[in-house]
Coordinates of C-alpha atoms in Angstrom, one line a residue:
X1 CA 43.8 19.1 35.2
X2 CA 41.2 20.8 33.0
X3 CA 40.4 19.2 29.7
X4 CA 41.5 21.2 26.6
X5 CA 40.0 20.4 23.2
X6 CA 42.7 19.8 20.7
X7 CA 41.5 21.0 17.3
X8 CA 44.7 19.6 15.6
X9 CA 43.9 16.1 16.8
X10 CA 40.3 16.4 15.7
X11 CA 41.1 17.5 12.1
X12 CA 44.1 15.2 11.7
X13 CA 42.0 12.2 12.7
X14 CA 39.8 12.5 9.5
X15 CA 42.4 11.4 7.0
X16 CA 43.3 8.4 9.2
X17 CA 39.6 7.4 9.4
X18 CA 39.3 7.1 5.6
X19 CA 40.7 3.6 5.6
X20 CA 38.1 2.4 8.0
X21 CA 35.4 4.4 6.1
X22 CA 36.3 2.5 2.9
X23 CA 35.8 -0.9 4.7
X24 CA 32.5 0.4 6.3
X25 CA 31.1 1.3 2.9
X26 CA 32.2 -1.9 1.3
X27 CA 30.7 -4.1 4.0
X28 CA 27.5 -2.1 4.0
X29 CA 27.0 -2.2 0.2
X30 CA 28.1 -5.9 -0.1
X31 CA 25.9 -6.9 2.9
X32 CA 22.8 -5.0 1.6
X33 CA 23.1 -6.5 -1.9
X34 CA 23.0 -10.0 -0.5
X35 CA 20.6 -8.9 2.2
X36 CA 18.2 -7.7 -0.5
X37 CA 18.4 -11.1 -2.3
X38 CA 17.8 -13.0 1.0
X39 CA 15.1 -10.6 2.1
X40 CA 13.3 -10.7 -1.3
X41 CA 13.3 -14.5 -1.3
X42 CA 12.2 -14.7 2.4
X43 CA 9.5 -12.0 1.8
X44 CA 8.0 -13.9 -1.2
X45 CA 8.3 -17.2 0.7
X46 CA 6.2 -15.6 3.5
X47 CA 3.5 -15.0 0.9
X48 CA 3.6 -18.5 -0.4
X49 CA 0.5 -20.7 -0.2
X50 CA 2.8 -23.6 1.0
X51 CA 2.6 -23.9 4.8
X52 CA 6.2 -25.2 5.2
X53 CA 7.6 -22.5 2.9
X54 CA 5.9 -19.8 5.0
X55 CA 7.1 -21.3 8.2
X56 CA 10.8 -21.6 7.1
X57 CA 10.8 -17.9 6.1
X58 CA 9.0 -17.0 9.3
X59 CA 11.5 -18.8 11.5
X60 CA 14.4 -17.1 9.7
X61 CA 12.8 -13.6 10.1
X62 CA 11.8 -14.1 13.8
X63 CA 15.1 -15.7 14.8
X64 CA 17.2 -12.9 13.3
X65 CA 15.0 -10.0 14.4
X66 CA 14.7 -11.6 17.9
X67 CA 18.4 -11.7 18.6
X68 CA 21.0 -8.9 18.9
X69 CA 23.3 -8.4 15.9
X70 CA 26.2 -8.4 18.3
X71 CA 25.3 -12.0 19.4
X72 CA 24.9 -13.0 15.7
X73 CA 28.4 -11.6 14.9
X74 CA 30.0 -13.5 17.8
X75 CA 28.2 -16.7 17.0
X76 CA 29.2 -16.6 13.3
X77 CA 32.8 -15.6 13.8
X78 CA 33.7 -17.6 17.0
X79 CA 31.0 -20.2 17.3
X80 CA 30.5 -21.5 13.7
X81 CA 34.2 -22.1 13.0
X82 CA 34.3 -24.4 16.0
X83 CA 31.5 -26.4 14.5
X84 CA 32.8 -26.6 11.0
X85 CA 36.5 -26.5 11.7
X86 CA 37.1 -23.6 9.3
X87 CA 37.9 -20.0 10.2
X88 CA 35.9 -17.3 8.5
X89 CA 37.9 -14.1 7.5
X90 CA 36.6 -11.0 9.4
X91 CA 35.7 -9.1 6.2
X92 CA 33.7 -12.1 4.8
X93 CA 32.0 -12.6 8.2
X94 CA 31.1 -8.9 8.3
X95 CA 29.4 -9.0 5.0
X96 CA 27.5 -12.3 5.9
X97 CA 26.3 -10.8 9.2
X98 CA 25.0 -7.6 7.6
X99 CA 23.4 -9.6 4.8
X100 CA 21.7 -12.1 7.1
X101 CA 20.6 -9.4 9.6
X102 CA 19.3 -6.9 7.1
X103 CA 17.7 -9.7 5.0
X104 CA 15.3 -10.4 7.9
X105 CA 14.1 -6.8 8.0
X106 CA 14.0 -6.5 4.2
X107 CA 11.8 -9.6 4.1
X108 CA 9.1 -7.7 5.9
X109 CA 9.6 -4.7 3.7
X110 CA 9.2 -6.9 0.6
X111 CA 6.1 -8.7 2.1
X112 CA 4.4 -5.4 3.0
X113 CA 5.1 -3.8 -0.4
X114 CA 3.8 -6.8 -2.4
X115 CA 0.7 -7.0 -0.2
X116 CA 0.0 -3.3 -0.7
X117 CA -0.6 -3.8 -4.4
X118 CA -4.2 -3.9 -5.3
X119 CA -5.4 -7.5 -5.8
X120 CA -7.5 -6.3 -8.7
X121 CA -4.3 -5.8 -10.7
X122 CA -3.2 -9.4 -10.0
X123 CA -6.6 -10.6 -11.1
X124 CA -6.4 -8.5 -14.2
X125 CA -3.0 -10.0 -15.1
X126 CA -4.3 -13.5 -14.7
X127 CA -7.4 -12.7 -16.7
X128 CA -5.3 -11.8 -19.8
X129 CA -3.4 -15.1 -19.6
X130 CA -0.4 -14.3 -17.5
X131 CA 1.0 -16.9 -15.1
X132 CA 1.5 -16.2 -11.4
X133 CA 5.2 -15.7 -12.0
X134 CA 4.6 -13.4 -15.0
X135 CA 2.0 -11.4 -13.0
X136 CA 4.5 -10.9 -10.2
X137 CA 7.3 -10.0 -12.6
X138 CA 5.5 -7.6 -14.9
X139 CA 2.8 -6.1 -12.7
X140 CA 3.3 -6.5 -9.0
X141 CA 7.1 -6.4 -8.5
X142 CA 7.8 -3.1 -10.5
X143 CA 5.2 -1.2 -8.4
X144 CA 6.2 -2.9 -5.1
X145 CA 9.8 -2.0 -5.8
X146 CA 9.0 1.7 -5.9
X147 CA 7.2 1.5 -2.6
X148 CA 10.2 -0.3 -1.0
X149 CA 12.6 2.5 -1.7
X150 CA 11.9 4.7 1.4
X151 CA 12.1 1.8 3.9
X152 CA 15.1 0.3 2.1
X153 CA 16.8 3.7 2.5
X154 CA 16.2 3.5 6.2
X155 CA 17.6 0.0 6.3
X156 CA 20.7 1.2 4.5
X157 CA 21.3 3.8 7.3
X158 CA 20.6 1.2 10.0
X159 CA 23.0 -1.3 8.5
X160 CA 25.7 1.4 8.0
X161 CA 25.6 2.2 11.7
X162 CA 25.4 -1.5 12.6
X163 CA 28.8 -2.1 11.0
X164 CA 30.3 -0.4 14.1
X165 CA 29.4 -3.6 16.0
X166 CA 31.8 -5.6 13.8
X167 CA 34.7 -4.2 15.6
X168 CA 34.2 -7.0 18.2
X169 CA 35.3 -9.6 15.5
X170 CA 38.3 -7.6 14.4
X171 CA 36.9 -5.9 11.2
X172 CA 38.9 -2.7 10.6
X173 CA 35.9 -0.6 9.9
X174 CA 35.4 3.0 10.9
X175 CA 34.8 2.5 14.6
X176 CA 37.7 0.0 14.9
X177 CA 40.0 2.5 13.2
X178 CA 38.9 5.2 15.7
X179 CA 39.7 2.8 18.5
X180 CA 43.2 2.1 17.1
X181 CA 43.9 5.8 16.8
X182 CA 42.8 6.4 20.4
X183 CA 45.0 3.6 21.7
X184 CA 48.0 5.6 20.2
X185 CA 47.2 9.2 21.1
X186 CA 44.8 8.7 24.0
X187 CA 42.6 11.6 22.8
X188 CA 39.3 9.7 22.9
X189 CA 37.1 12.9 22.9
X190 CA 38.5 14.3 19.7
X191 CA 38.8 11.0 17.9
X192 CA 35.3 9.7 18.7
X193 CA 33.8 13.1 17.9
X194 CA 35.5 12.8 14.5
X195 CA 34.1 9.3 14.1
X196 CA 30.6 10.5 15.0
X197 CA 30.9 13.3 12.5
X198 CA 31.8 10.9 9.7
X199 CA 28.8 8.7 10.5
X200 CA 26.5 11.7 10.7
X201 CA 27.7 13.0 7.3
X202 CA 27.1 9.6 5.7
X203 CA 23.7 9.0 7.2
X204 CA 22.5 12.6 6.3
X205 CA 23.8 12.1 2.8
X206 CA 21.9 8.8 2.4
X207 CA 18.7 10.3 3.9
X208 CA 19.0 13.3 1.5
X209 CA 19.5 11.0 -1.5
X210 CA 16.5 8.9 -0.5
X211 CA 14.3 11.9 -0.2
X212 CA 15.3 13.1 -3.7
X213 CA 14.6 9.7 -5.2
X214 CA 11.3 9.4 -3.4
X215 CA 10.3 12.9 -4.6
X216 CA 11.3 12.1 -8.1
X217 CA 9.2 8.9 -8.0
X218 CA 6.2 10.7 -6.6
X219 CA 6.5 13.4 -9.4
X220 CA 6.7 10.7 -12.1
X221 CA 3.8 8.8 -10.6
X222 CA 1.6 12.0 -10.7

C-alpha cells in the first residue's frame, strides 16, 4: 500500500512534543552551566605550571573526548549505581552527563582563548603590581571570555542535539517523547519529521543569536 503523508498527525504532534522540549532545554542549560564551570577549571588547570595539575586536567579532557557520550551515559546511569549502591534519577544523570561531556570540550575552548591573549598584557599587569590571580581576573579573563562566545555557541548547539542520546536512560526529552508518540500512532515519518523540525528551529535560533552577539561584540570592539 502506498504511503500517504498525514498532515494532521504532523501538526498535532507539535503540542505533544512541548513537554519533551521543556526537559531538553532544562537539561541543556543546566548541563552547560555546570559544564562551563568544569571546563573553565579544567582549562585553567591545563595552563598551570604544576605538572600534576596539568596531567589531571589532561586525563579528564582526553578520557571524555575519547569516548562516545552514549557510553558515558550508560556507564553513569547503569554502571556507577552498581558500584555505589545508589540509583541516580534520570534527570540528574542527564544533567551530569551533559556537564561532564561538554566540560571537556569547553576546557579546550577556555585554554585556547586564554592563550590567545597577548602575553605583553600579562606582563603589563604584573609590572603595575597585580598578582597572577588579579591579572587573570581583570585583564586576561574579560578578553578571553569575549573570544569564547562563538565556540561556546557551537557547543550549546552540540549539547542540545546530544540530549537526544539520553533517551537510552529513560529521560523524557524531545526524542524520547517522539518515540512514545510513535509507539501509539505508528506514524514514524510524520512524528520524527516534527521532532527534526523542532531541533532545527532551536539550533537555527541559537546560531542566529550567537551571530548577533558576536556582531555586537565586534562593533563595540571597533
